[in-house]
Coordinates of C-alpha atoms and ligand atoms in Angstrom, one line a residue:
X1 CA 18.4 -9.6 -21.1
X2 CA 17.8 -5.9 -22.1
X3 CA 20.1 -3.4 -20.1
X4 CA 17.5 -1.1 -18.0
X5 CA 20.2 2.0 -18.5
X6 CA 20.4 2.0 -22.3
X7 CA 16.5 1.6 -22.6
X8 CA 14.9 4.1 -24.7
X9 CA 11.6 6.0 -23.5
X10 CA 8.2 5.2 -25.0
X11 CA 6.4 7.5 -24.3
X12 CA 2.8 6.6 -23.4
X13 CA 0.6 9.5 -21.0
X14 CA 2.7 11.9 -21.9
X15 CA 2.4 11.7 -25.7
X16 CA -1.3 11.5 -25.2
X17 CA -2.6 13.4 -22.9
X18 CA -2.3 17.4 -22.1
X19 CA 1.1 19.2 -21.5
X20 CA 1.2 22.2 -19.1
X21 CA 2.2 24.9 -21.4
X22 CA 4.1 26.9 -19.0
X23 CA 7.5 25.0 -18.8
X24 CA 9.0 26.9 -16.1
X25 CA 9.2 25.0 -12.9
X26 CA 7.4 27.4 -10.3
X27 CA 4.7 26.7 -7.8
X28 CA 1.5 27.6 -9.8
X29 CA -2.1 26.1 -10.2
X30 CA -2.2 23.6 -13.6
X31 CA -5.2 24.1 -15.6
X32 CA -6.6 22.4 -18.8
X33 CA -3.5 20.2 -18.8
X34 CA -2.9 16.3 -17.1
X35 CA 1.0 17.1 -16.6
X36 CA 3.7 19.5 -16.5
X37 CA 7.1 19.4 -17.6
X38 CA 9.6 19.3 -14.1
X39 CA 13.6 18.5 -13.7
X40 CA 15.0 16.6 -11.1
X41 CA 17.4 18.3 -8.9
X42 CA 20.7 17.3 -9.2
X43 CA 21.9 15.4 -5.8
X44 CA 25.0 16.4 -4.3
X45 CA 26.8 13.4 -3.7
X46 CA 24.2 10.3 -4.6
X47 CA 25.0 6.8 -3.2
X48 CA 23.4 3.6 -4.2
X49 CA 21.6 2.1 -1.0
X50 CA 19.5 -0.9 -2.5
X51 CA 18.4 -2.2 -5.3
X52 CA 15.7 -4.1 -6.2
X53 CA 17.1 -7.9 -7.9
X54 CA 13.5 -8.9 -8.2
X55 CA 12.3 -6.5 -10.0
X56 CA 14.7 -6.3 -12.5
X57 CA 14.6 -10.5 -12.8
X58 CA 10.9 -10.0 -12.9
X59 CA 11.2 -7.5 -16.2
X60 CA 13.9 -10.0 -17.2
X61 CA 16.2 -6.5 -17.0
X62 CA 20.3 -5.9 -16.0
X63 CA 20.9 -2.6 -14.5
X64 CA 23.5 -2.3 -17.4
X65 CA 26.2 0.2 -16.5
X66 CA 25.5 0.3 -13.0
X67 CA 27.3 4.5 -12.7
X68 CA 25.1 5.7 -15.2
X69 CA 22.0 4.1 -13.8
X70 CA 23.0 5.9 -10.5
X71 CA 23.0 9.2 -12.3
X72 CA 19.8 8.0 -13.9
X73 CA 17.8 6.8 -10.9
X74 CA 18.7 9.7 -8.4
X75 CA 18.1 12.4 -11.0
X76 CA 21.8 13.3 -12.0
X77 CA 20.7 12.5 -15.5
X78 CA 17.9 12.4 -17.8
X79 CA 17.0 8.8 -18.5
X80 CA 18.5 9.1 -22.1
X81 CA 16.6 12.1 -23.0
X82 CA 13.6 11.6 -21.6
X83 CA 11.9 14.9 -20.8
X84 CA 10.6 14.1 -16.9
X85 CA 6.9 14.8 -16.0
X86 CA 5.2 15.5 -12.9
X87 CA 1.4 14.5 -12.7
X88 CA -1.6 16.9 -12.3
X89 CA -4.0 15.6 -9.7
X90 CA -6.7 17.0 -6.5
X91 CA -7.9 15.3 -3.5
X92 CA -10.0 14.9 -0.8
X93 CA -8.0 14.8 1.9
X94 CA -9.8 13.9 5.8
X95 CA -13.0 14.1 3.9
X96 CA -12.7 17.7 2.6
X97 CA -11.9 18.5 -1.0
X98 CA -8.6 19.7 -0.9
X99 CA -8.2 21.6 -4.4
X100 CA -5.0 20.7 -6.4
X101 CA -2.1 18.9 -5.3
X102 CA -0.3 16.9 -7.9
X103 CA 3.1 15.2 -7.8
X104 CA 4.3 17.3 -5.3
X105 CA 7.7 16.1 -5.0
X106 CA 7.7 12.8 -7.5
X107 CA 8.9 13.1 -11.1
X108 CA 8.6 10.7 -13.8
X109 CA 11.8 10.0 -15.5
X110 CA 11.3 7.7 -18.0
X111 CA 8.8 5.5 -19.6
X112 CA 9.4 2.1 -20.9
X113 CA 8.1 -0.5 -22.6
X114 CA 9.4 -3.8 -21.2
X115 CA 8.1 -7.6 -21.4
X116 CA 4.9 -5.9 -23.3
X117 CA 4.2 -3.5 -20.3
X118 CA 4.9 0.1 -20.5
X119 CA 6.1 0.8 -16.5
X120 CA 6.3 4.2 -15.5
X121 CA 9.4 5.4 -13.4
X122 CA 9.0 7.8 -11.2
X123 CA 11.3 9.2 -8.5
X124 CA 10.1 9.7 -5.0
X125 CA 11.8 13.1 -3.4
X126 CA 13.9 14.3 -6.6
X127 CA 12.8 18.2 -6.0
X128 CA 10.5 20.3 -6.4
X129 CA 7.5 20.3 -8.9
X130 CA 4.6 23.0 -10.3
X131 CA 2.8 21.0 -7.3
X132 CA 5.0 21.3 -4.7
X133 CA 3.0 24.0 -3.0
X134 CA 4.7 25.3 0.1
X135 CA 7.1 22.3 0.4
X136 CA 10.6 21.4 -0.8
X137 CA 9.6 18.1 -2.7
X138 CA 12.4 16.2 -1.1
X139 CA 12.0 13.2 0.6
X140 CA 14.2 11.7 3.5
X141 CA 16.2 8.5 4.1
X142 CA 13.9 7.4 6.9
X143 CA 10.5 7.7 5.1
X144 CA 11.8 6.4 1.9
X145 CA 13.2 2.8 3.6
X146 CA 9.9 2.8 4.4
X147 CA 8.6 3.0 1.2
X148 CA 11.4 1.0 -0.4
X149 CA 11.2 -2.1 1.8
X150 CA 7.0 -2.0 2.0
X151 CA 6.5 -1.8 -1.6
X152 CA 8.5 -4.6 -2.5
X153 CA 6.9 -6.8 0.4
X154 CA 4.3 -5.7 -0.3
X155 CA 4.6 -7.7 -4.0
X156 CA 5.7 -10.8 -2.6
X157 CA 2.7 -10.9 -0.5
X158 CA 0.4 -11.1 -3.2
X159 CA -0.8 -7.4 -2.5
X160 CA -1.1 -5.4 -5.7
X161 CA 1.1 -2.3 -5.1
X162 CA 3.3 0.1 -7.1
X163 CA 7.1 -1.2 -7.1
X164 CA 10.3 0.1 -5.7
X165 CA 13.4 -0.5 -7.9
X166 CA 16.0 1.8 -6.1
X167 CA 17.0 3.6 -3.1
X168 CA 19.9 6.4 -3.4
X169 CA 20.8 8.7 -0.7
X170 CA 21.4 12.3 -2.5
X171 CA 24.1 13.5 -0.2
X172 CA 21.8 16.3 0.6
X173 CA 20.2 17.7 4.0
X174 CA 17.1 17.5 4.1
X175 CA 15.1 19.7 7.2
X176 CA 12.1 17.5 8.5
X177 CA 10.2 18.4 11.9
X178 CA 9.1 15.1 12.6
X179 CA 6.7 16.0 15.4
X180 CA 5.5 19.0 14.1
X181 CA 6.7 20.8 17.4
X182 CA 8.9 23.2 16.4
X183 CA 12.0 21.0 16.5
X184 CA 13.0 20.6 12.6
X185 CA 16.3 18.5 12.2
X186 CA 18.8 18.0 9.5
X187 CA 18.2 14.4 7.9
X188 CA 19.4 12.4 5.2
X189 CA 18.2 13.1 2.1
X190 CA 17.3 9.8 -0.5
X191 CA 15.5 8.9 -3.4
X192 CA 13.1 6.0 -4.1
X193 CA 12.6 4.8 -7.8
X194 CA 9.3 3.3 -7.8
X195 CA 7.4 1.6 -10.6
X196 CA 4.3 1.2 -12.2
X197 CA 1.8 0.8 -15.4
X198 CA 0.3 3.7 -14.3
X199 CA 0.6 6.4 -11.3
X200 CA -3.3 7.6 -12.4
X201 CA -5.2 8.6 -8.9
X202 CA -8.8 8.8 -7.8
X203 CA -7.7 12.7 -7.7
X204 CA -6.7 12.9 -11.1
X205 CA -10.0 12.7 -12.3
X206 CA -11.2 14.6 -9.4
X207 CA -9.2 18.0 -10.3
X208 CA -10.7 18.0 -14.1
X209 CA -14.2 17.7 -13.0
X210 CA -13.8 20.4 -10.1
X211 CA -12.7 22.7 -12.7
X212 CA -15.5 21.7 -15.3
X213 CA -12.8 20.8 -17.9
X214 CA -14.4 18.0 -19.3
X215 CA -12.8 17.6 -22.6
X216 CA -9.5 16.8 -20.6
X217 CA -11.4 14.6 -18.3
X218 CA -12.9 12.4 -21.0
X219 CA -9.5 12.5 -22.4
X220 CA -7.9 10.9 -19.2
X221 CA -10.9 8.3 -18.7
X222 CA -10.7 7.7 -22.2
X223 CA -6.7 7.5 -22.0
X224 CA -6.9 5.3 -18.9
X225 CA -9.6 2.3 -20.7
X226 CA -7.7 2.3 -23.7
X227 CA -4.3 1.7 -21.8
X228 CA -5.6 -0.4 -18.8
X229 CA -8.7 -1.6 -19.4
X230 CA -8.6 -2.2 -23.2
X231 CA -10.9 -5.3 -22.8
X232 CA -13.7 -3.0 -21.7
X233 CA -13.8 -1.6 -24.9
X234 CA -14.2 1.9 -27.2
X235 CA -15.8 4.9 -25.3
X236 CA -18.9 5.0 -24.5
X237 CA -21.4 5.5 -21.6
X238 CA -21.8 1.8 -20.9
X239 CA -17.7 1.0 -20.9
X240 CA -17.8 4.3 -18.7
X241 CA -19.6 2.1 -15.9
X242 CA -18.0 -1.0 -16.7
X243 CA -14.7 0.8 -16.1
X244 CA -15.9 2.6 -12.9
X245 CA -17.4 -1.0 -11.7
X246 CA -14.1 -2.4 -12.5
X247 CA -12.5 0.2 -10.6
X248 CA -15.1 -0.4 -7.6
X249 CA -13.9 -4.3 -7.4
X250 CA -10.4 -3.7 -7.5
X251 CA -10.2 -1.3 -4.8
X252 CA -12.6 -3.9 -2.9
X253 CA -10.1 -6.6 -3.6
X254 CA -7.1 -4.2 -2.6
X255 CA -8.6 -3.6 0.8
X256 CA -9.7 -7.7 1.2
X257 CA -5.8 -7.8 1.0
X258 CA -4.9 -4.9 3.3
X259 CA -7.0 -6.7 5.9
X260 CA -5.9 -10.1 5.2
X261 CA -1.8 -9.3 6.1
X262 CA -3.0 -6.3 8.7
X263 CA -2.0 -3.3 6.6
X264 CA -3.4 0.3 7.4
X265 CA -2.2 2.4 5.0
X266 CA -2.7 5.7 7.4
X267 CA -3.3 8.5 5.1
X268 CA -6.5 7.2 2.3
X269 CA -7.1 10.4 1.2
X270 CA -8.5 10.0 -2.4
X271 CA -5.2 11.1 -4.1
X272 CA -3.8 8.4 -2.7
X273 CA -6.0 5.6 -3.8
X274 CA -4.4 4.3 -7.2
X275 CA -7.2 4.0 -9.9
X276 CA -5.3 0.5 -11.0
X277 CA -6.3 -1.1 -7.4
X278 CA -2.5 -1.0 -5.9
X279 CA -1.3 -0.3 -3.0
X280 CA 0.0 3.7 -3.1
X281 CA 2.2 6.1 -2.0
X282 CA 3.5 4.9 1.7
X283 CA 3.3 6.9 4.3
X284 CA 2.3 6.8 8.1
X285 CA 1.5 3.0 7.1
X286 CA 1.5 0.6 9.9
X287 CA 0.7 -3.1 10.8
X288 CA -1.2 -4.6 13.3
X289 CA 0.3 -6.1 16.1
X290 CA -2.3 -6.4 18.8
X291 CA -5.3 -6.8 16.9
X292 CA -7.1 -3.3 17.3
X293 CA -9.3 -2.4 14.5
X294 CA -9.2 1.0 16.0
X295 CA -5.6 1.6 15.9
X296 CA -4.0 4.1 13.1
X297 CA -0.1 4.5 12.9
X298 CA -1.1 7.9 11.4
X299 CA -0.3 11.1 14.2
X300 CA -1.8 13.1 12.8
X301 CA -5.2 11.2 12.1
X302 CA -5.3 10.4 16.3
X303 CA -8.2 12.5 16.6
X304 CA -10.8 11.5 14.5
X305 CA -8.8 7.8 13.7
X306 CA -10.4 8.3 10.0
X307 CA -8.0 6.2 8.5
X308 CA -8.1 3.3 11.0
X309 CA -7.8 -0.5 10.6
X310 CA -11.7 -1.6 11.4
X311 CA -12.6 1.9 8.6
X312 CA -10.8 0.9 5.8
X313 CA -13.7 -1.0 4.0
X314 CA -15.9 2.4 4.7
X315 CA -13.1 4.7 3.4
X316 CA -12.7 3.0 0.2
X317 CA -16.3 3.2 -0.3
X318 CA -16.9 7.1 0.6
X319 CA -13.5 6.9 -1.7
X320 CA -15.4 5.4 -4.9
X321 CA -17.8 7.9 -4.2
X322 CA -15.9 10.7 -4.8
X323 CA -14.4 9.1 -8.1
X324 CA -18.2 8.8 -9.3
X325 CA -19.0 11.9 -8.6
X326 CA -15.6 12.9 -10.6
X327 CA -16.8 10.7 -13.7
X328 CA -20.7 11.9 -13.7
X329 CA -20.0 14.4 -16.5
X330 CA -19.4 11.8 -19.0
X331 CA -22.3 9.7 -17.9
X332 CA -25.0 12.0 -16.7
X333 CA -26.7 9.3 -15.0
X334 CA -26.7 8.5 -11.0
X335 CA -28.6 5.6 -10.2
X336 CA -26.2 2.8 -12.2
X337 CA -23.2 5.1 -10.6
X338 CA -24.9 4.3 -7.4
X339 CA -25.9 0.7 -7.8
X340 CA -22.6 -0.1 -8.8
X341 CA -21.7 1.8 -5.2
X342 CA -24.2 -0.6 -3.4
X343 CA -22.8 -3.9 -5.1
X344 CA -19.3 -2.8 -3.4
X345 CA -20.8 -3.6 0.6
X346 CA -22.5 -6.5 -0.8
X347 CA -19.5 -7.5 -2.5
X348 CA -17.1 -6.7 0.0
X349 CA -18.5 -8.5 2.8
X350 CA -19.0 -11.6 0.7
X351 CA -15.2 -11.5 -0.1
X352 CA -13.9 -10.5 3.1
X353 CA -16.0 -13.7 4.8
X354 CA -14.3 -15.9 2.4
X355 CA -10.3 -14.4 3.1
X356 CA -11.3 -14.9 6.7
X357 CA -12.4 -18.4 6.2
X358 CA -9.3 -18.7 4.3
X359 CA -7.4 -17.5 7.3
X360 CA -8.7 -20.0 9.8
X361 CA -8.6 -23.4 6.9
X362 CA -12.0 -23.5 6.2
X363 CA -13.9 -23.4 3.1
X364 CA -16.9 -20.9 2.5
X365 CA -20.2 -22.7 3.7
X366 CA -23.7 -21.7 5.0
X367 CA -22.4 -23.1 8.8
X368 CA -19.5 -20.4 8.9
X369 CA -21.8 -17.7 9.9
X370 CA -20.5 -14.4 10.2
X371 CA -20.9 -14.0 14.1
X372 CA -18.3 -16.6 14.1
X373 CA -15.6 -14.1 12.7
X374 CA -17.1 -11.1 14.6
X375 CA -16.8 -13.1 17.5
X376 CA -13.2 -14.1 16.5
X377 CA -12.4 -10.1 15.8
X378 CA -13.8 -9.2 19.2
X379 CA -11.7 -12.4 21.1
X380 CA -8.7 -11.2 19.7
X381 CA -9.1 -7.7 20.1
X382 CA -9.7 -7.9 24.0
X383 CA -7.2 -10.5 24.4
X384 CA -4.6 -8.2 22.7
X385 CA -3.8 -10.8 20.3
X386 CA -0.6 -10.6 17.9
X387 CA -2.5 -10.8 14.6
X388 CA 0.2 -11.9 12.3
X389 CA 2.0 -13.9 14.5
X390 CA -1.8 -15.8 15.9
X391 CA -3.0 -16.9 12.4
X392 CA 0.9 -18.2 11.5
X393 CA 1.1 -20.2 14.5
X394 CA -2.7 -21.3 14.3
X395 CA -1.7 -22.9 10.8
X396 CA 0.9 -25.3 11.9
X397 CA 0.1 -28.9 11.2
X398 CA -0.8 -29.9 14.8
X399 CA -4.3 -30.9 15.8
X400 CA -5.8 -28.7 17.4
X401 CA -7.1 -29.2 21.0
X402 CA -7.7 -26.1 23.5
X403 CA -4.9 -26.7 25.0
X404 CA -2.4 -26.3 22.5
X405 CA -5.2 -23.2 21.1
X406 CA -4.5 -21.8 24.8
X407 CA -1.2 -22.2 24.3
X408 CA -0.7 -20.2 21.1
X409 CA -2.9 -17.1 22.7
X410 CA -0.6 -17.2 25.2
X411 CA 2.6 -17.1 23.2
X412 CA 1.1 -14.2 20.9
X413 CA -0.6 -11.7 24.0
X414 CA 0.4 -8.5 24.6
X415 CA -1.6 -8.8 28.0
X416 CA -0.4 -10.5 31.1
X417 CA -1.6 -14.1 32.0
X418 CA -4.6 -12.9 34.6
X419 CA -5.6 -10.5 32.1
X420 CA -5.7 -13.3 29.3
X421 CA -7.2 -16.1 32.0
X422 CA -10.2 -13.2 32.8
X423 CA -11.0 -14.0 28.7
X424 CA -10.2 -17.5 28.9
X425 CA -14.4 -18.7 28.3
X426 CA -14.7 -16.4 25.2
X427 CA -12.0 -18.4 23.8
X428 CA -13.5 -21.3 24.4
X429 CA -16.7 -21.0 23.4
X430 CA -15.0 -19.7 20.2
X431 CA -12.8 -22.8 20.2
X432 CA -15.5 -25.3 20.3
X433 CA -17.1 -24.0 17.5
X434 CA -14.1 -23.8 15.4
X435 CA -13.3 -27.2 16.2
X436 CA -16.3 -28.6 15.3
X437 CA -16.6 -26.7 11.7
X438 CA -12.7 -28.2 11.4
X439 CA -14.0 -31.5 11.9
X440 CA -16.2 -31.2 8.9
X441 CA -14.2 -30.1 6.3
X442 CA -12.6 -32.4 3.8
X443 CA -8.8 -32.5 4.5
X444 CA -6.3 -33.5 6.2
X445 CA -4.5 -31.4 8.7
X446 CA -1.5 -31.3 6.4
X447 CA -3.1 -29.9 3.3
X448 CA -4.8 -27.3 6.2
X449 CA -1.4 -25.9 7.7
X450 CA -0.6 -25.4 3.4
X451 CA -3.2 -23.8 2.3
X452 CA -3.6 -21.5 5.6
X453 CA 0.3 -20.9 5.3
X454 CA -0.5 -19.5 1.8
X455 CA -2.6 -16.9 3.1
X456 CA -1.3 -16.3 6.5
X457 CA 2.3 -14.4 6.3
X458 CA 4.8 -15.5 8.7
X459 CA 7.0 -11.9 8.4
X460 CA 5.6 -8.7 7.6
X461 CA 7.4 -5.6 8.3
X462 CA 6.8 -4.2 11.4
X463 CA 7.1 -0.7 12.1
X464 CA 9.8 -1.6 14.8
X465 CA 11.6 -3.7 12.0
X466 CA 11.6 -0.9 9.9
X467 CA 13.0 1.3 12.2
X468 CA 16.3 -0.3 13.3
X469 CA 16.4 -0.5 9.8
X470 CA 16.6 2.8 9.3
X471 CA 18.8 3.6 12.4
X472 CA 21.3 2.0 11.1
X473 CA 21.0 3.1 7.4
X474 CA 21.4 6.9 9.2
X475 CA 24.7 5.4 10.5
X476 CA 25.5 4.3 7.1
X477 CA 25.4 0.4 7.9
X478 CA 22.5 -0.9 5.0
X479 CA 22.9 -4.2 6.3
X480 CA 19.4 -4.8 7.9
X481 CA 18.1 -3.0 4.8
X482 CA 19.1 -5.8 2.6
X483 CA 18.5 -8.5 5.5
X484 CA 14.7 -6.9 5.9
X485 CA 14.5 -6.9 2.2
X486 CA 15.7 -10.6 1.6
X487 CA 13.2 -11.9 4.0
X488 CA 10.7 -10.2 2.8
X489 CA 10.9 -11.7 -0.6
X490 CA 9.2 -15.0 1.0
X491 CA 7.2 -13.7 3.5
X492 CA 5.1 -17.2 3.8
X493 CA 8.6 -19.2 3.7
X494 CA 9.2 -21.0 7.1
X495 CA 12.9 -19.4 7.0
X496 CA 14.0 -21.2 10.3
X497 CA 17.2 -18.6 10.2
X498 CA 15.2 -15.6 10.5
X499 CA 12.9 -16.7 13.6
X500 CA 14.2 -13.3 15.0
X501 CA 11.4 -11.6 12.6
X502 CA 9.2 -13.5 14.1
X503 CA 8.3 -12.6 17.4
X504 CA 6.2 -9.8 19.0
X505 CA 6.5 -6.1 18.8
X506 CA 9.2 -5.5 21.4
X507 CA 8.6 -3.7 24.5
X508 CA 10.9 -0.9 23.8
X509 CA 8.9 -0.2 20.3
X510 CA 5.9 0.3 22.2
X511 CA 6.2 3.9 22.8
X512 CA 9.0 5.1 20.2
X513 CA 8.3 7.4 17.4
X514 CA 8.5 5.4 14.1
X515 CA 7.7 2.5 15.8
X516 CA 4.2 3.0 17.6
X517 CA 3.4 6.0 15.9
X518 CA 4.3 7.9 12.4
X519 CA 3.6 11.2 11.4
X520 CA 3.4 12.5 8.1
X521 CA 6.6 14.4 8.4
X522 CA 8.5 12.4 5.1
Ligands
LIG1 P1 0.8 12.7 0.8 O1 0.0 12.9 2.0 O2 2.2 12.2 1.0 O3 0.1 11.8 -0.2 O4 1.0 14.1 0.1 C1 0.0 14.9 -0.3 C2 0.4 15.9 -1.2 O5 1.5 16.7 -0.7 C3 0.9 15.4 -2.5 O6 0.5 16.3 -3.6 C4 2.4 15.4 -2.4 O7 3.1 15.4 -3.6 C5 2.6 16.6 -1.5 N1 3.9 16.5 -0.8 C6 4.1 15.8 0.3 N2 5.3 16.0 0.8 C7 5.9 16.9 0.0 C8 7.2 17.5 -0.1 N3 8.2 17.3 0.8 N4 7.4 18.4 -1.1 C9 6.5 18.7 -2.0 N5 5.2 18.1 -2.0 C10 5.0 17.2 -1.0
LIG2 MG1 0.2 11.1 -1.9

């Protein structure tokens, strides 16, 4: 077992690609460099909340002298020398190009080579940054639970997503107006350690190609194969495409995932969208309850619902679109750019068919058409169906008749019984013909309920979950943090104890802020 806290930096992006020359940490724009030097802030008073036991038994890691690593992963001290980074990057963010943003108020601390992997660690809310523009590049306790507790459930779901290793309260005040009303209030401030192979964005490329610096842009793409796509190959306008096409079908499998367990992540803007396929930077994320493609968590998106469930698909598209248009200049040629853009909807919709089949125990055939799943989509939507909760409960072993069907639509409805009853033939015209495609496939309802269980979560973290989480963090009681974070480590374990966590969104959440609705406030 290798101590994490006496680990000695290998340095990987930063000792190839450009440094910022200027070295003093003031608000500026970044050009003709991928990173800028940046210290962490020193935190009054930091105080371990969690930490993540999986990860480090995942690395095969001990967090070794457990004071140090405090100092370490809250920003007291430089990870044993380590001269901390923050990332250059742009955006498009609601669909208009947004100019530079950059790491903004994350700092990489150290970089590491462990179990052949060099992880990046990067602290979440450790101060301000050459990006920070007109904020303070703090973050608070509430939003980084949040982030904490969804990255690392995230993992255990089988979603790829950056890590989370720690969670330290700084001891500082943080001021966050969470409604954006002209009410700002003192919070906690904290600090989330989160982990990854690489933080690269869609928007890192993005910035070098608004500027026109393509010598640094070729230098990332180039930077970015070598590291994480070796197998594609040396430079060169063909592993240019492959890597862009390889880019295109992780993001499609990313978002196959994201509407397999219900995730929205709120805010897709196209620095946000990690060019390794993971799930990034969590924000205003939410998950379904009722199933309502329509529904964002996102405030601040209630307008124009951009970012909703049902868009996601879209958004990752118009997403890659922007990332080929960042990576033209070294290819100089649109129409494989654009067939590779075309594949995506073919290839999505072919994959997201399958997932769904998946969901409901069947296997991919010409008789599961795909008015069958619309048709699904549509029941559960006007029935106000628990999503997460409904595909659990329809994988149980039982055979299924309509009345025991009824029964679970019942048990998982937001919507009282006339309301349900008034939808009652949808359902079982629906029901008929899932019976009948049931009927023909080759398995027993045993092997069924197993393989559906496998791809049908059981706990997923709600936003209420979250939430008393986090009231009672603010109190200083972390014990739901740690009982949130131990469930979710098996969220398609039956865990009979925990049966709490598996119920519907509570009436009182319906209308609280944090539950119901996020803003971007963090
Ligand atoms: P987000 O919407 O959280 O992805 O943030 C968009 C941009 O704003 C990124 O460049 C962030 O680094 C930056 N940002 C968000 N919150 C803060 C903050 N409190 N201080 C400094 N920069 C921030
Ligand atoms: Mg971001």
């Amino acid at each position: 077992m290798q101590q994490l806290s006496d680990l000695k930096s290998s340095p990987q992006f930063t000792s190839a690609l450009k440094i910022d020359l200027e070295k003093k940490n003031f608000t500026r724009q970044v050009n003709h460099a991928h990173f800028s030097l940046a210290e962490t802030k020193k935190p009054e008073d930091p105080k371990w909340v969690h930490i993540s036991s999986s990860f480090l038994k995942d690395y095969e890691l001990e967090g070794g002298d457990h004071e140090k690593l405090l100092r370490q992963l809250s920003g007291a001290e430089k990870f044993n020398g380590f001269e901390s980074y923050a990332m250059c990057y742009g955006g498009h963010q609601f669909g208009h190009w947004a100019g530079q943003l950059g790491d903004g108020r994350a700092i990489n601390i150290a970089e590491l080579e462990v179990n052949d992997k060099n992880l990046k660690f990067q602290l979440k809310g450790a101060g301000p940054t050459p990006y920070s523009r007109r904020a303070d590049g703090f973050a608070v306790l509430r939003s980084s639970i949040r982030e904490y507790l969804c990255s690392e459930a995230m993992h255990h779901l089988g979603v790829p997503t950056t890590r989370a290793l720690s969670l330290i309260t700084t001891g500082d005040i943080v001021s966050r107006d969470i409604l954006y009303n002209g009410n700002p209030k003192d919070e906690l401030g904290a600090v989330v350690c989160r982990v990854s192979e690489s933080f690269i964005r869609f928007g890192s490329f993005e910035i070098l190609a608004s500027r026109g610096e393509k010598e640094e842009l070729k230098q990332l793409v180039d930077y970015t194969i070598k590291h994480h796509f070796s197998e594609l190959g040396e430079p060169s306008k063909p592993t240019y495409l492959a890597f862009f096409k390889e880019v295109v079908s992780r993001t499609k499998d990313l978002i196959i995932h994201w509407q397999r367990v219900g995730f929205v992540h709120g805010v897709m803007n196209t620095d946000n969208l990690s060019i390794l396929g993971q799930t990034i930077d969590y924000g205003p994320y939410g998950w379904l309850e009722n199933f309502d493609p329509n529904w964002t968590p996102n405030t601040t998106d209630l307008e124009n619902k951009r970012y909703r469930f049902g868009r996601q698909p879209n958004v990752a598209l118009w997403n890659l679109t922007q990332l080929a248009n960042a990576l033209y200049p070294l290819i100089e040629d649109v129409e494989p750019l654009q067939e590779i853009l075309q594949e995506y909807k073919k290839e999505y919709t072919v994959g997201f068919h399958k997932m769904m089949c998946q969901k409901l125990g069947l296997t991919l055939r010409e008789e599961v058409k795909e008015e069958f799943i619309t048709q699904l989509e549509d029941n559960l939507e006007k029935s106000q169906i628990d999503m997460t909760l409904f595909f659990r409960k329809l994988s149980s072993e039982k055979a299924l008749d309509f009345e025991s069907f009824w029964s679970i639509l019942t048990e998982t409805t937001y919507l009282g019984d006339e309301e349900l009853t008034a939808e009652k033939v949808h359902w079982e015209m629906w029901f008929e013909n899932y019976r009948e495609l049931i009927q023909k496939e080759n398995c027993n309802s045993t092997e069924r309920s197993l393989k559906m269980k496998a791809v049908n979560p059981k706990y997923v973290l709600r936003n209420y979950m979250a939430q008393l989480a986090i009231d009672a963090a603010e109190k200083g009681d972390n014990t739901i943090v740690e009982e949130l974070y131990q469930l979710l480590l098996k969220p398609y374990d039956a865990q009979p104890e925990m049966e709490k966590w598996f119920v519907k969104r509570p009436q009182w959440a319906m209308n609280k802020v944090g539950c119901s609705m996020l803003s971007c406030s963090s």
